[in-house]
CSV table of C-alpha atoms in Angstrom, one decimal:
chain,number,residue,atom,x,y,z
A,1,MET,CA,0.0,0.0,0.0
A,2,GLU,CA,1.4,3.4,-0.9
A,3,PRO,CA,2.3,5.5,2.2
A,4,ASP,CA,0.2,8.3,3.5
A,5,LEU,CA,0.3,10.5,6.6
A,6,PHE,CA,-1.6,8.0,8.7
A,7,THR,CA,0.3,4.9,7.5
A,8,ALA,CA,3.6,6.6,8.2
A,9,ALA,CA,2.5,7.5,11.7
A,10,ALA,CA,1.3,3.9,12.4
A,11,GLU,CA,4.6,2.5,11.1
A,12,GLU,CA,6.6,4.9,13.3
A,13,ARG,CA,4.6,3.8,16.4
A,14,ALA,CA,5.2,0.2,15.4
A,15,GLU,CA,9.0,0.8,15.2
A,16,LYS,CA,9.0,2.4,18.7
A,17,ASP,CA,6.8,-0.4,20.2
A,18,PRO,CA,6.9,-3.6,18.1
A,19,THR,CA,5.1,-5.5,20.8
A,20,GLY,CA,2.0,-3.6,19.9
A,21,ARG,CA,1.7,-5.7,16.7
A,22,PRO,CA,0.6,-9.3,16.7
A,23,LEU,CA,3.3,-11.9,17.0
A,24,ALA,CA,2.4,-13.3,13.5
A,25,VAL,CA,3.1,-9.9,12.0
A,26,ARG,CA,6.3,-9.3,14.0
A,27,MET,CA,7.6,-12.7,12.8
A,28,ARG,CA,7.1,-12.2,9.2
A,29,PRO,CA,10.3,-13.1,7.3
A,30,ARG,CA,12.4,-10.3,5.9
A,31,THR,CA,13.8,-12.4,2.9
A,32,LEU,CA,12.6,-15.3,0.9
A,33,ASP,CA,15.3,-17.5,2.5
A,34,ASP,CA,13.6,-16.9,5.9
A,35,VAL,CA,10.3,-18.2,4.7
A,36,VAL,CA,9.3,-21.5,6.3
A,37,GLY,CA,8.1,-24.2,3.9
A,38,GLN,CA,7.0,-23.8,0.3
A,39,ARG,CA,10.4,-24.6,-1.0
A,40,HIS,CA,8.8,-25.8,-4.3
A,41,VAL,CA,7.9,-22.2,-5.2
A,42,LEU,CA,11.1,-20.7,-3.9
A,43,ARG,CA,13.7,-22.5,-6.0
A,44,PRO,CA,16.4,-20.4,-7.7
A,45,GLY,CA,15.0,-18.8,-10.8
A,46,SER,CA,11.4,-19.1,-9.6
A,47,PRO,CA,8.9,-16.3,-10.4
A,48,LEU,CA,9.0,-15.0,-6.8
A,49,ARG,CA,12.8,-14.9,-6.8
A,50,ARG,CA,12.7,-13.0,-10.1
A,51,LEU,CA,10.2,-10.5,-8.7
A,52,VAL,CA,12.7,-9.5,-6.0
A,53,GLY,CA,15.5,-9.1,-8.6
A,54,GLU,CA,17.3,-12.4,-8.2
A,55,GLY,CA,18.5,-14.2,-11.4
A,56,GLY,CA,19.4,-11.1,-13.4
A,57,GLY,CA,17.5,-9.3,-16.1
A,58,GLY,CA,17.1,-10.1,-19.7
A,59,PRO,CA,14.4,-9.9,-22.3
A,60,ALA,CA,12.0,-12.1,-20.2
A,61,GLY,CA,10.5,-10.0,-17.3
A,62,PRO,CA,9.0,-11.5,-14.2
A,63,SER,CA,5.5,-12.9,-14.6
A,64,SER,CA,2.4,-12.1,-12.7
A,65,VAL,CA,1.5,-14.9,-10.2
A,66,ILE,CA,-1.6,-16.2,-8.4
A,67,LEU,CA,-0.9,-17.8,-5.1
A,68,TRP,CA,-3.4,-20.4,-4.2
A,69,GLY,CA,-3.5,-22.2,-0.9
A,70,PRO,CA,-5.2,-22.7,2.5
A,71,PRO,CA,-5.1,-20.0,5.1
A,72,GLY,CA,-1.9,-19.6,7.0
A,73,THR,CA,0.4,-21.1,4.3
A,74,GLY,CA,2.3,-17.9,3.6
A,75,LYS,CA,0.4,-16.1,0.7
A,76,THR,CA,0.5,-12.6,2.4
A,77,THR,CA,3.9,-13.3,3.9
A,78,LEU,CA,5.4,-14.0,0.4
A,79,ALA,CA,3.9,-10.7,-0.9
A,80,TYR,CA,5.2,-8.9,2.1
A,81,VAL,CA,8.7,-10.2,1.5
A,82,VAL,CA,8.6,-9.2,-2.1
A,83,SER,CA,7.5,-5.7,-1.0
A,84,GLN,CA,10.5,-5.4,1.3
A,85,ALA,CA,13.0,-6.9,-1.1
A,86,THR,CA,12.1,-5.4,-4.4
A,87,ASP,CA,13.2,-2.1,-5.7
A,88,LYS,CA,9.9,-1.8,-7.6
A,89,ARG,CA,6.9,0.3,-6.5
A,90,PHE,CA,4.7,-1.9,-4.4
A,91,VAL,CA,0.9,-1.3,-4.0
A,92,GLU,CA,-1.4,-3.5,-1.9
A,93,LEU,CA,-5.2,-3.8,-2.4
A,94,SER,CA,-7.8,-6.1,-0.8
A,95,ALA,CA,-10.6,-7.4,-2.9
A,96,ILE,CA,-12.8,-7.1,0.2
A,97,THR,CA,-12.7,-3.3,0.2
A,98,ALA,CA,-11.3,-2.3,-3.3
A,99,GLY,CA,-13.4,-1.8,-6.4
A,100,VAL,CA,-12.9,-1.0,-10.1
A,101,LYS,CA,-12.2,2.6,-9.2
A,102,GLU,CA,-9.3,1.7,-6.9
A,103,VAL,CA,-7.9,-0.8,-9.4
A,104,ARG,CA,-8.0,1.8,-12.2
A,105,SER,CA,-6.3,4.4,-10.0
A,106,VAL,CA,-3.4,1.9,-9.2
A,107,ILE,CA,-3.0,1.1,-12.9
A,108,GLU,CA,-2.9,4.8,-13.9
A,109,GLY,CA,-0.4,5.4,-11.1
A,110,ALA,CA,1.7,2.5,-12.4
A,111,ARG,CA,1.7,3.9,-15.9
A,112,ARG,CA,2.8,7.3,-14.6
A,113,SER,CA,5.5,5.8,-12.5
A,114,SER,CA,6.9,3.8,-15.4
A,115,GLY,CA,6.8,6.7,-17.8
A,116,ALA,CA,8.1,9.4,-15.6
A,117,TYR,CA,10.6,7.5,-13.4
A,118,GLY,CA,11.1,4.1,-15.2
A,119,LYS,CA,9.9,2.4,-12.0
A,120,ASP,CA,7.8,-0.8,-12.4
A,121,THR,CA,4.9,-1.5,-10.1
A,122,VAL,CA,4.0,-4.7,-8.2
A,123,LEU,CA,0.4,-5.0,-7.2
A,124,PHE,CA,-0.6,-7.3,-4.4
A,125,LEU,CA,-4.3,-8.2,-4.5
A,126,ASP,CA,-5.5,-10.2,-1.6
A,127,GLU,CA,-8.7,-12.3,-1.7
A,128,ILE,CA,-8.9,-12.0,-5.5
A,129,HIS,CA,-11.8,-14.6,-5.6
A,130,ARG,CA,-14.0,-11.9,-4.0
A,131,PHE,CA,-13.6,-9.7,-7.1
A,132,SER,CA,-16.5,-9.9,-9.6
A,133,LYS,CA,-15.9,-10.7,-13.3
A,134,ALA,CA,-16.1,-7.0,-14.1
A,135,GLN,CA,-13.5,-6.1,-11.4
A,136,GLN,CA,-11.1,-8.9,-12.6
A,137,ASP,CA,-11.6,-7.7,-16.2
A,138,SER,CA,-10.3,-4.3,-15.2
A,139,LEU,CA,-7.0,-5.9,-14.4
A,140,LEU,CA,-6.5,-7.5,-17.8
A,141,PRO,CA,-4.9,-4.6,-19.8
A,142,ALA,CA,-2.4,-3.8,-17.0
A,143,VAL,CA,-1.4,-7.4,-16.6
A,144,GLU,CA,-1.2,-8.1,-20.4
A,145,ASN,CA,0.9,-4.9,-21.1
A,146,ARG,CA,2.9,-5.4,-17.9
A,147,TRP,CA,2.0,-2.0,-16.6
A,148,VAL,CA,1.8,-3.9,-13.3
A,149,THR,CA,3.2,-7.2,-12.1
A,150,LEU,CA,0.3,-8.9,-10.3
A,151,ILE,CA,0.6,-11.0,-7.1
A,152,ALA,CA,-2.9,-12.3,-6.4
A,153,ALA,CA,-3.8,-14.4,-3.4
A,154,THR,CA,-6.8,-16.7,-3.0
A,155,THR,CA,-8.0,-19.6,-0.8
A,156,GLU,CA,-10.5,-20.7,-3.5
A,157,ASN,CA,-9.7,-22.8,-6.6
A,158,PRO,CA,-8.7,-20.2,-9.2
A,159,HIS,CA,-10.0,-22.4,-12.0
A,160,PHE,CA,-13.5,-21.5,-10.7
A,161,SER,CA,-12.9,-18.2,-9.0
A,162,VAL,CA,-10.6,-16.3,-11.4
A,163,ILE,CA,-11.6,-15.5,-15.0
A,164,SER,CA,-9.8,-17.5,-17.7
A,165,PRO,CA,-8.1,-14.5,-19.5
A,166,LEU,CA,-6.5,-13.4,-16.2
A,167,LEU,CA,-5.5,-17.0,-15.3
A,168,SER,CA,-3.9,-17.5,-18.7
A,169,ARG,CA,-1.8,-14.4,-18.3
A,170,SER,CA,-0.5,-15.4,-14.8
A,171,LEU,CA,1.5,-18.3,-13.3
A,172,LEU,CA,-0.5,-20.3,-10.8
A,173,LEU,CA,1.6,-21.2,-7.8
A,174,THR,CA,0.0,-23.7,-5.4
A,175,LEU,CA,1.0,-23.4,-1.7
A,176,GLU,CA,0.8,-26.5,0.5
A,177,PRO,CA,-0.1,-26.7,4.2
A,178,LEU,CA,2.9,-26.4,6.4
A,179,THR,CA,4.4,-29.6,7.8
A,180,GLU,CA,4.8,-30.2,11.5
A,181,ASP,CA,8.6,-29.7,11.0
A,182,ASP,CA,7.9,-26.4,9.3
A,183,LEU,CA,5.6,-25.2,12.2
A,184,ARG,CA,8.0,-26.5,14.8
A,185,ALA,CA,10.8,-24.4,13.4
A,186,LEU,CA,8.5,-21.4,13.2
A,187,LEU,CA,7.5,-21.8,16.9
A,188,ARG,CA,11.0,-22.2,18.1
A,189,ARG,CA,12.1,-19.1,16.1
A,190,ALA,CA,9.2,-17.1,17.6
A,191,VAL,CA,10.1,-18.1,21.1
A,192,ALA,CA,13.8,-17.2,20.8
A,193,ASP,CA,13.8,-14.2,18.3
A,194,GLU,CA,14.0,-10.7,19.7
A,195,ARG,CA,11.2,-9.7,17.3
A,196,GLY,CA,9.0,-12.4,18.9
A,197,LEU,CA,9.0,-13.4,22.5
A,198,GLY,CA,12.8,-12.9,23.0
A,199,GLY,CA,13.2,-15.9,25.2
A,200,ALA,CA,10.8,-14.6,27.8
A,201,VAL,CA,9.2,-18.0,28.1
A,202,THR,CA,10.1,-21.6,27.2
A,203,LEU,CA,8.0,-24.0,25.3
A,204,PRO,CA,7.9,-27.6,26.7
A,205,ASP,CA,7.5,-30.5,24.2
A,206,ASP,CA,3.9,-31.4,25.3
A,207,THR,CA,2.7,-27.8,24.9
A,208,GLN,CA,4.5,-27.6,21.5
A,209,ALA,CA,2.8,-30.8,20.4
A,210,HIS,CA,-0.6,-29.3,21.3
A,211,LEU,CA,0.2,-26.1,19.4
A,212,LEU,CA,1.0,-28.2,16.3
A,213,ARG,CA,-2.4,-30.0,16.7
A,214,ILE,CA,-4.2,-26.7,17.0
A,215,ALA,CA,-2.4,-25.2,14.0
A,216,GLY,CA,-3.5,-27.8,11.5
A,217,GLY,CA,-0.8,-26.6,9.0
A,218,ASP,CA,-1.7,-22.9,9.6
A,219,ALA,CA,1.2,-20.7,10.6
A,220,ARG,CA,-0.9,-17.8,11.6
A,221,ARG,CA,-3.0,-19.9,13.9
A,222,ALA,CA,0.1,-21.5,15.5
A,223,LEU,CA,1.6,-18.1,16.3
A,224,THR,CA,-1.7,-16.6,17.5
A,225,ALA,CA,-2.1,-19.5,19.9
A,226,LEU,CA,1.5,-19.3,21.0
A,227,GLU,CA,1.1,-15.6,21.8
A,228,ALA,CA,-2.0,-16.2,23.8
A,229,GLY,CA,-0.3,-19.0,25.8
A,230,ALA,CA,2.8,-16.8,26.4
A,231,GLY,CA,0.7,-13.9,27.6
A,232,ALA,CA,-1.2,-16.1,30.0
A,233,ALA,CA,2.0,-17.6,31.4
A,234,LEU,CA,3.7,-14.2,31.9
A,235,ALA,CA,0.5,-12.9,33.5
A,236,LYS,CA,0.9,-15.7,36.1
A,237,GLY,CA,4.6,-15.0,36.6
A,238,GLU,CA,5.5,-18.3,34.9
A,239,LYS,CA,8.6,-18.7,32.7
A,240,GLU,CA,7.2,-21.8,31.0
A,241,ILE,CA,4.1,-22.1,28.9
A,242,GLY,CA,2.5,-25.1,30.6
A,243,LEU,CA,0.0,-27.3,28.8
A,244,ALA,CA,-2.8,-26.3,31.2
A,245,THR,CA,-2.0,-22.6,30.7
A,246,LEU,CA,-2.2,-23.0,27.0
A,247,GLU,CA,-5.5,-24.9,27.2
A,248,GLU,CA,-6.9,-22.1,29.3
A,249,ALA,CA,-5.6,-19.4,26.9
A,250,VAL,CA,-6.9,-20.9,23.7
A,251,ASP,CA,-10.0,-22.7,25.3
A,252,ARG,CA,-9.2,-25.9,23.5
A,253,ALA,CA,-8.3,-29.0,25.6
A,254,ALA,CA,-5.3,-31.1,24.6
A,255,VAL,CA,-6.2,-34.5,23.3
A,256,ARG,CA,-4.1,-37.2,25.0
A,257,TYR,CA,-3.2,-39.2,22.0
A,258,ASP,CA,0.1,-40.7,20.9
A,259,ARG,CA,-0.1,-41.5,17.2
A,260,ASP,CA,2.7,-44.1,17.7
A,261,GLY,CA,1.6,-45.6,21.0
A,262,ASP,CA,-1.3,-47.2,22.9
A,263,GLN,CA,-3.7,-44.3,22.4
A,264,HIS,CA,-3.5,-44.6,18.6
A,265,TYR,CA,-4.6,-48.3,18.8
A,266,ASP,CA,-7.0,-48.0,21.7
A,267,VAL,CA,-9.0,-45.1,20.2
A,268,ALA,CA,-9.0,-46.7,16.8
A,269,SER,CA,-10.2,-49.9,18.3
A,270,ALA,CA,-13.0,-48.2,20.3
A,271,PHE,CA,-14.0,-46.3,17.1
A,272,ILE,CA,-14.5,-49.5,15.1
A,273,LYS,CA,-16.2,-51.4,18.0
A,274,SER,CA,-18.6,-48.5,18.4
A,275,ILE,CA,-19.5,-48.7,14.7
A,276,ARG,CA,-19.9,-52.4,15.1
A,277,GLY,CA,-22.2,-51.9,18.1
A,278,SER,CA,-24.3,-49.3,16.2
A,279,ASP,CA,-23.5,-46.6,18.8
A,280,VAL,CA,-23.2,-43.7,16.4
A,281,ASP,CA,-22.6,-41.1,19.1
A,282,ALA,CA,-19.7,-43.0,20.6
A,283,ALA,CA,-18.2,-43.6,17.1
A,284,LEU,CA,-18.4,-39.9,16.4
A,285,HIS,CA,-16.7,-39.1,19.7
A,286,TYR,CA,-13.7,-41.4,18.9
A,287,LEU,CA,-13.6,-40.0,15.4
A,288,ALA,CA,-13.4,-36.5,16.8
A,289,ARG,CA,-10.6,-37.5,19.1
A,290,MET,CA,-8.6,-38.9,16.2
A,291,VAL,CA,-9.3,-35.8,14.1
A,292,GLU,CA,-8.4,-33.3,16.8
A,293,ALA,CA,-5.2,-35.2,17.6
A,294,GLY,CA,-4.0,-34.9,14.0
A,295,GLU,CA,-4.4,-38.5,13.0
A,296,ASP,CA,-3.8,-39.3,9.4
A,297,PRO,CA,-7.2,-39.2,7.7
A,298,ARG,CA,-6.2,-42.0,5.3
A,299,PHE,CA,-5.7,-44.3,8.3
A,300,ILE,CA,-9.3,-43.5,9.5
A,301,ALA,CA,-10.6,-44.0,6.0
A,302,ARG,CA,-8.9,-47.4,5.7
A,303,ARG,CA,-10.5,-48.6,9.0
A,304,LEU,CA,-13.9,-47.6,7.7
A,305,MET,CA,-13.4,-49.6,4.5
A,306,ILE,CA,-12.5,-52.6,6.5
A,307,SER,CA,-15.5,-52.2,8.8
A,308,ALA,CA,-17.8,-51.9,5.9
A,309,SER,CA,-17.0,-55.5,4.8
A,310,GLU,CA,-16.1,-57.0,8.2
A,311,ASP,CA,-19.1,-55.8,10.2
A,312,ILE,CA,-21.8,-54.9,7.6
A,313,GLY,CA,-21.2,-56.8,4.5
A,314,LEU,CA,-24.3,-57.6,2.5
A,315,ALA,CA,-26.7,-56.5,5.2
A,316,ASP,CA,-26.2,-53.1,3.5
A,317,PRO,CA,-24.4,-53.4,0.1
A,318,THR,CA,-24.0,-49.6,-0.1
A,319,ALA,CA,-21.7,-49.5,3.0
A,320,LEU,CA,-18.5,-50.5,1.2
A,321,PRO,CA,-19.1,-48.0,-1.7
A,322,THR,CA,-19.8,-45.3,0.8
A,323,ALA,CA,-16.5,-46.1,2.7
A,324,VAL,CA,-14.5,-46.3,-0.6
A,325,ALA,CA,-16.0,-43.0,-1.8
A,326,ALA,CA,-15.1,-41.4,1.6
A,327,ALA,CA,-11.5,-42.6,1.3
A,328,GLN,CA,-11.2,-41.2,-2.2
A,329,ALA,CA,-12.7,-37.8,-1.1
A,330,VAL,CA,-10.4,-37.7,1.9
A,331,ALA,CA,-7.3,-38.2,-0.3
A,332,MET,CA,-8.4,-35.3,-2.5
A,333,ILE,CA,-9.5,-32.7,0.0
A,334,GLY,CA,-7.5,-33.4,3.3
A,335,PHE,CA,-8.2,-31.7,6.6
A,336,PRO,CA,-10.1,-29.8,7.9
A,337,GLU,CA,-12.9,-30.6,5.4
A,338,ALA,CA,-12.1,-34.3,5.4
A,339,ALA,CA,-13.5,-34.5,8.9
A,340,ILE,CA,-17.0,-33.9,7.4
A,341,THR,CA,-16.6,-36.7,4.9
A,342,LEU,CA,-15.3,-39.1,7.6
A,343,GLY,CA,-18.2,-38.1,9.9
A,344,HIS,CA,-20.6,-38.8,7.0
A,345,ALA,CA,-19.2,-42.3,6.4
A,346,THR,CA,-19.1,-43.0,10.2
A,347,ILE,CA,-22.7,-42.2,10.7
A,348,ALA,CA,-23.8,-44.3,7.7
A,349,LEU,CA,-21.8,-47.4,8.8
A,350,ALA,CA,-22.8,-47.1,12.5
A,351,LEU,CA,-26.5,-47.0,11.6
A,352,ALA,CA,-26.3,-49.7,8.9
A,353,PRO,CA,-27.7,-53.2,9.7
A,354,LYS,CA,-24.8,-55.5,10.7
A,355,SER,CA,-23.6,-58.8,9.5
A,356,ASN,CA,-20.2,-60.6,9.8
A,357,ALA,CA,-21.3,-63.4,7.5
A,358,ALA,CA,-18.8,-62.3,4.8
A,359,VAL,CA,-15.8,-62.3,7.2
A,360,VAL,CA,-16.9,-65.7,8.7
A,361,ALA,CA,-17.3,-67.2,5.3
A,362,ILE,CA,-13.9,-66.2,3.9
A,363,GLY,CA,-12.3,-67.1,7.3
A,364,GLU,CA,-13.7,-70.6,7.3
A,365,ALA,CA,-12.8,-71.1,3.6
A,366,GLN,CA,-9.2,-70.0,4.3
A,367,ALA,CA,-9.0,-72.3,7.3
A,368,ASP,CA,-9.9,-75.3,5.2
A,369,VAL,CA,-7.4,-74.5,2.5
A,370,ARG,CA,-4.7,-74.1,5.2
A,371,ALA,CA,-5.7,-77.5,6.6
A,372,GLY,CA,-5.0,-79.1,3.2
A,373,LEU,CA,-8.6,-79.3,1.9
A,374,ALA,CA,-7.6,-78.1,-1.6
A,375,GLY,CA,-8.5,-81.0,-3.9
A,376,PRO,CA,-8.2,-81.1,-7.7
A,377,VAL,CA,-10.5,-78.9,-9.7
A,378,PRO,CA,-13.3,-81.0,-11.3
A,379,ALA,CA,-12.4,-82.0,-14.8
A,380,HIS,CA,-15.4,-80.3,-16.4
A,381,LEU,CA,-14.4,-76.9,-14.9
A,382,ARG,CA,-10.8,-77.0,-16.1
A,383,ASP,CA,-9.4,-74.8,-18.8
A,384,SER,CA,-10.3,-76.3,-22.2
A,385,HIS,CA,-9.0,-73.6,-24.5
A,386,TYR,CA,-5.5,-74.9,-25.2
A,387,LYS,CA,-4.5,-77.6,-27.7
A,388,GLY,CA,-4.6,-81.0,-26.1
A,389,ALA,CA,-7.1,-80.1,-23.3
A,390,GLU,CA,-9.8,-82.2,-25.0
A,391,LYS,CA,-7.7,-85.3,-24.9
A,392,LEU,CA,-7.3,-84.8,-21.2
A,393,GLY,CA,-11.0,-84.6,-20.7
A,394,HIS,CA,-10.9,-80.9,-19.6
A,395,GLY,CA,-14.2,-79.1,-20.0
A,396,GLN,CA,-16.1,-82.2,-21.0
A,397,GLY,CA,-19.6,-82.2,-19.6
A,398,TYR,CA,-19.6,-78.6,-18.6
A,399,GLN,CA,-23.0,-77.0,-18.7
A,400,TYR,CA,-23.1,-73.3,-19.7
A,401,PRO,CA,-25.5,-71.7,-17.1
A,402,HIS,CA,-26.7,-68.9,-19.5
A,403,ASP,CA,-28.2,-71.5,-21.8
A,404,LEU,CA,-30.4,-73.0,-19.1
A,405,PRO,CA,-33.7,-71.8,-17.6
A,406,GLY,CA,-33.1,-69.7,-14.5
A,407,GLY,CA,-29.4,-69.4,-15.4
A,408,ILE,CA,-28.3,-72.2,-13.0
A,409,ALA,CA,-26.8,-75.5,-14.0
A,410,ALA,CA,-27.1,-78.5,-11.7
A,411,GLN,CA,-23.5,-79.5,-11.7
A,412,ARG,CA,-20.6,-79.8,-9.2
A,413,TYR,CA,-18.3,-76.8,-8.7
A,414,ALA,CA,-16.3,-77.5,-5.5
A,415,PRO,CA,-13.5,-80.1,-5.2
A,416,ASP,CA,-14.4,-83.4,-3.6
A,417,THR,CA,-12.6,-82.4,-0.4
A,418,VAL,CA,-15.0,-79.5,0.4
A,419,HIS,CA,-18.1,-80.7,-1.5
A,420,GLY,CA,-21.2,-79.8,0.6
A,421,LYS,CA,-19.4,-77.3,2.7
A,422,ARG,CA,-21.5,-74.2,3.6
A,423,TYR,CA,-19.2,-71.2,4.2
A,424,TYR,CA,-21.6,-68.4,3.7
A,425,ARG,CA,-24.5,-68.3,6.2
A,426,PRO,CA,-26.4,-65.1,5.6
A,427,THR,CA,-28.2,-63.3,8.5
A,428,THR,CA,-31.7,-62.0,8.4
A,429,HIS,CA,-30.4,-58.4,9.0
A,430,GLY,CA,-31.2,-55.7,6.4
A,431,ALA,CA,-30.7,-56.5,2.8
A,432,GLU,CA,-29.0,-59.8,3.6
A,433,ALA,CA,-32.3,-61.4,4.4
A,434,ARG,CA,-33.0,-61.4,0.6
A,435,TYR,CA,-29.7,-63.1,-0.1
A,436,GLY,CA,-30.7,-65.9,2.3
A,437,GLU,CA,-33.8,-66.6,0.3
A,438,VAL,CA,-31.8,-66.6,-3.0
A,439,LEU,CA,-29.1,-68.8,-1.6
A,440,ASP,CA,-31.6,-71.5,-0.4
A,441,ARG,CA,-33.1,-71.6,-3.9
A,442,VAL,CA,-29.7,-71.7,-5.6
A,443,ARG,CA,-28.3,-74.4,-3.4
A,444,ARG,CA,-31.3,-76.7,-3.9
A,445,ARG,CA,-30.9,-76.3,-7.7
A,446,LEU,CA,-27.2,-77.0,-7.6
A,447,THR,CA,-27.8,-80.3,-5.9
A,448,GLU,CA,-30.3,-81.6,-8.3
A,449,GLU,CA,-27.8,-83.9,-10.0
C-alpha cells in the first residue's frame, strides 16, 4: 500500500513499540530465504525470486503470479517479503474493500511511475476470488501490457474463481499446508527471536505438540495460539508455557493421543467397535478424538473400508461403496474438510444393519485351505481352450448356465474335499435377508444332480 500520513504514523509507532503488533506480524520473514516451507515455489529462478530481482534481467521479465493455498500457508507473507526486497513500486489492495475505481487508480499510477521514473509496479491483490468478473476484467490490460506485475492471493480454486483470461496471463503457484517440521521451526524461532518473545518464556514438548495440533498446518493460527499462551504464562509470573495454561488461553483441551503408541490403537479400536455396536454417538466421539489429535485421515478411511466389509457386508451393500468414496474424497481434500466426509461415512456405517457373515465365510474357507482341503479342480471346470485339453477330458460335460432356464446349472463346482461345505450363512439383517432366500433356492438347484 502506498504510504500516506496515517500509514507513516502507524509505522513509526510500530517501530518504537513492536510488541503492539501481533506476533504473527512481527515474525514475518524479511527475505525469501527466511520463509518456512513452500520450497517448491522458492527455488532459484522461480517467479517469486525473479520478482525480488534475483536471477538477473534479460528480455523475459517477471511474470504475474496467483498464489493459491489454504489460510496460513504464507500467501500474504510472500507478498510482504517481495514488497520489502524489491526495488519496484509496491501497492497493496484487498478485494474485500477495493473496487474497479481503486484498481484503475493503481493502474494509472503504475503507468505514470513507469513513464516518468522508469519504476515498475508490483500490485498485491488479496482475496482475488472476491472480485466480480467485471472487477477482474479491469486488471487485464495492466497485466497483459505489464503495466503492473500482479501478485494475487486466494484460498479458492482459481479455475473456478478467477476469470480464464487473467488466469492464462499469470502463473499459478499452489501453496501447501505447512508440515509439522515447518511449524516446529517457526514456533522455536518465535520463542527465541527478539522480534518475537525474545526468550521470555520456554515451550515444553507437550505444549509444543498441542500447538501443532491446534495449528492444522496454519502458521498464523500457530503463532496466535503461542502468543495467547505466552501472555497467559507471563501474567501468572511463569517462565514456561505449561499445557494447562495454553489450554486455558486458547480454550481448547489437549487430546491425550500418541499416534505411535497405545492411544493410537486404543482409540481406533474403540472407534470400530462403536460402529460395530451401532453406537453412532460414541463412534463420532472417537472419530473427533482422532481428528483433533491430527491422526492421518487416510488411516481412518482405511479402517472404515475394513469395517464396511467386516461388520456390515451384504446387510447393507451400499456400506462399502460409501466407505470407498469417503477414502477417495479424503485423499483429494484433506483436513479440515475431510472431517465432514469421515463423519458422513461413520454415521452411515454405524446406523447400517450389521452382518459378519462375509468375514466368517472367507475365514472358514481359508482355514480349510490351510488345513489341506484343496483337492483337484473337477475336470469339467478346467481350462479347455489350449491344444490337447480335450484329450485330457478338460471341459467335457460342462453346462453353460446362461443356456439353461433360471441361469443355474445343476453341476458340481467345488473339489471333492470340500463338496457340501457351507461357508456363507447369511443373516436375516437388512438386505442380507434377501440373499438368504436366494441362496436357499440356488443351493437346492445345484444339488439336483
